[in-house]
XYZ file of C-alpha atoms in Angstrom:
192
model
C 0.804 0.316 0.032
C 2.931 2.750 1.142
C 4.020 1.309 -2.351
C 2.206 2.210 -4.610
C 1.286 5.809 -3.005
C 4.936 6.478 -3.689
C 4.778 5.725 -6.992
C 1.484 7.267 -7.701
C 3.114 10.494 -5.952
C 6.846 10.023 -8.152
C 6.324 13.861 -9.676
C 5.687 15.667 -6.214
C 8.403 14.206 -4.297
C 11.019 14.829 -7.255
C 10.040 18.326 -7.117
C 10.222 18.866 -3.713
C 12.306 22.178 -2.515
C 11.745 21.716 1.084
C 14.528 20.197 3.200
C 11.955 18.471 5.129
C 10.772 16.076 1.907
C 13.897 16.219 0.505
C 14.785 14.351 3.794
C 12.217 11.992 3.978
C 12.181 11.590 0.087
C 16.502 10.739 1.118
C 14.970 7.958 3.760
C 12.619 6.309 1.538
C 15.310 6.621 -1.291
C 17.859 4.036 1.261
C 15.137 2.312 2.447
C 14.677 1.443 -1.501
C 11.575 2.155 -1.293
C 12.330 5.020 -5.000
C 14.580 4.357 -7.029
C 16.909 5.986 -9.737
C 15.639 9.707 -8.965
C 17.818 12.349 -7.696
C 17.271 14.843 -4.701
C 16.568 18.047 -5.639
C 17.700 17.747 -8.950
C 15.724 16.634 -12.293
C 16.871 15.312 -15.334
C 18.792 11.556 -15.822
C 18.688 9.049 -12.997
C 21.664 8.318 -11.619
C 22.262 5.400 -8.442
C 21.748 6.822 -4.722
C 25.279 4.733 -3.204
C 25.250 4.575 0.839
C 28.804 4.099 0.987
C 31.272 5.646 -1.109
C 35.386 5.100 -1.382
C 36.961 8.488 -1.375
C 41.639 8.369 -0.420
C 40.984 5.695 1.344
C 38.078 6.195 3.733
C 34.617 4.880 3.347
C 32.548 7.949 3.994
C 28.796 8.536 4.367
C 26.708 8.502 1.237
C 24.027 10.361 2.557
C 26.238 13.787 3.853
C 26.351 16.567 1.957
C 29.885 16.897 0.059
C 31.430 18.700 2.024
C 30.612 17.305 5.588
C 31.032 13.376 4.388
C 35.006 14.607 2.972
C 35.157 15.651 6.762
C 35.777 11.699 7.790
C 38.801 11.825 6.136
C 41.941 12.519 8.080
C 43.429 15.577 7.132
C 40.080 17.064 6.364
C 38.111 19.411 7.584
C 34.566 20.985 6.556
C 36.300 24.037 5.930
C 38.780 22.439 3.852
C 35.623 19.899 1.757
C 34.304 23.253 1.037
C 37.099 24.040 -0.690
C 37.574 21.112 -2.173
C 34.461 20.778 -4.003
C 34.233 24.738 -5.138
C 37.316 23.646 -6.345
C 36.291 20.916 -8.440
C 33.345 21.911 -8.899
C 31.257 20.117 -7.234
C 27.934 21.517 -5.495
C 27.966 21.729 -2.007
C 24.275 20.465 -1.422
C 24.107 17.774 -2.711
C 25.176 14.229 -1.413
C 27.998 12.760 -2.140
C 26.516 9.024 -2.594
C 24.124 10.866 -6.016
C 27.614 11.939 -7.056
C 28.918 10.783 -10.153
C 32.044 8.841 -10.810
C 33.768 11.648 -12.958
C 32.864 13.630 -10.607
C 34.525 11.757 -8.086
C 36.845 11.297 -9.661
C 37.400 15.314 -9.673
C 37.227 15.789 -6.173
C 40.178 13.248 -5.950
C 42.408 14.792 -8.531
C 41.766 18.347 -5.993
C 42.153 16.405 -1.985
C 45.585 15.010 -3.726
C 47.167 18.281 -4.802
C 45.266 21.722 -3.779
C 47.383 23.966 -4.696
C 47.209 22.869 -7.506
C 43.589 23.878 -7.894
C 43.414 27.399 -6.133
C 43.425 25.844 -2.151
C 45.536 27.974 -0.720
C 48.650 27.096 1.345
C 47.262 28.926 4.483
C 44.963 25.476 4.140
C 46.814 22.408 4.280
C 47.897 21.350 7.146
C 51.808 20.481 6.968
C 52.775 23.852 5.603
C 57.059 24.182 5.570
C 57.788 20.115 5.586
C 60.950 19.930 7.320
C 61.740 17.398 5.383
C 61.212 19.170 1.329
C 60.921 22.829 3.257
C 57.168 22.394 0.014
C 53.706 22.662 2.123
C 51.939 19.540 1.556
C 47.871 17.813 2.530
C 48.289 14.646 4.502
C 46.167 12.413 4.577
C 44.998 9.101 6.795
C 47.812 6.833 7.655
C 50.611 9.301 5.989
C 49.342 12.560 7.880
C 49.349 9.825 11.716
C 52.724 8.797 10.230
C 54.239 11.878 9.978
C 52.900 13.408 13.355
C 54.408 11.447 15.301
C 58.130 11.232 13.312
C 57.187 14.785 14.470
C 57.354 14.443 18.073
C 60.505 11.283 17.551
C 62.620 13.990 16.735
C 61.568 16.387 18.282
C 62.030 13.430 21.459
C 65.718 13.329 20.035
C 66.575 16.790 19.783
C 65.236 16.783 23.763
C 64.437 20.466 22.890
C 61.150 20.883 25.513
C 58.511 19.660 23.767
C 60.336 15.949 23.266
C 60.990 16.090 26.663
C 57.399 16.661 27.881
C 56.082 13.589 24.964
C 59.092 11.208 26.444
C 57.932 11.967 30.036
C 54.264 11.750 29.473
C 54.122 15.115 30.828
C 51.234 17.908 28.865
C 52.809 19.613 25.942
C 51.155 22.615 25.543
C 52.045 24.499 29.117
C 48.624 23.262 31.165
C 48.738 23.779 34.279
C 49.732 19.974 35.950
C 49.035 21.434 39.541
C 45.373 19.016 40.013
C 44.914 16.703 36.757
C 47.000 14.273 34.440
C 48.280 12.307 38.010
C 50.190 9.408 37.904
C 48.573 5.269 39.770
C 45.776 5.396 41.001
C 44.302 7.784 44.705
C 45.981 7.827 48.001
C 43.421 8.616 49.787
C 43.232 10.588 53.511
C 43.658 8.533 56.101
C 42.322 9.039 59.916
C 43.900 10.255 62.728
C 43.580 7.018 64.981
C 41.187 7.949 68.589
């Protein structure tokens, strides 16, 4: 019964601009009631993909492009918007509705952000100590680079390196009450 009513009102769903109805429409697509329609877009039908592979990470296809890209380690929402705009992809689209060509363009921009007009201050590894270049790292490359930076600080015995090696707070926080080691030692009452 529900499926028949939905199929009768395909035009209503296709031309709905309301965010609430768009969300309901998206739920109906993911549940499998409506197949082959795009949210708020008329034209040729496209299949919705609930999970999209991007830069070695599985992303949620139901999220808007910048927010979905932010799930990749090394990309925040702001950089996600910049990548989408540089690639010419609508930032209001859901990631699961993007074509292979649009995903390829997004990945191309993400791999070389400086070459596509994204400013250097948005990158996560500026003036790399080894090469001196501005880089954007993702996933395990970013984790490895940060670990290497900490190891270098410990090796040269800088203040930060010493704090890291002792397992203490590094950024000047107070340590009188927080960040203590071991179990709590209770106060014993004096015998009477």
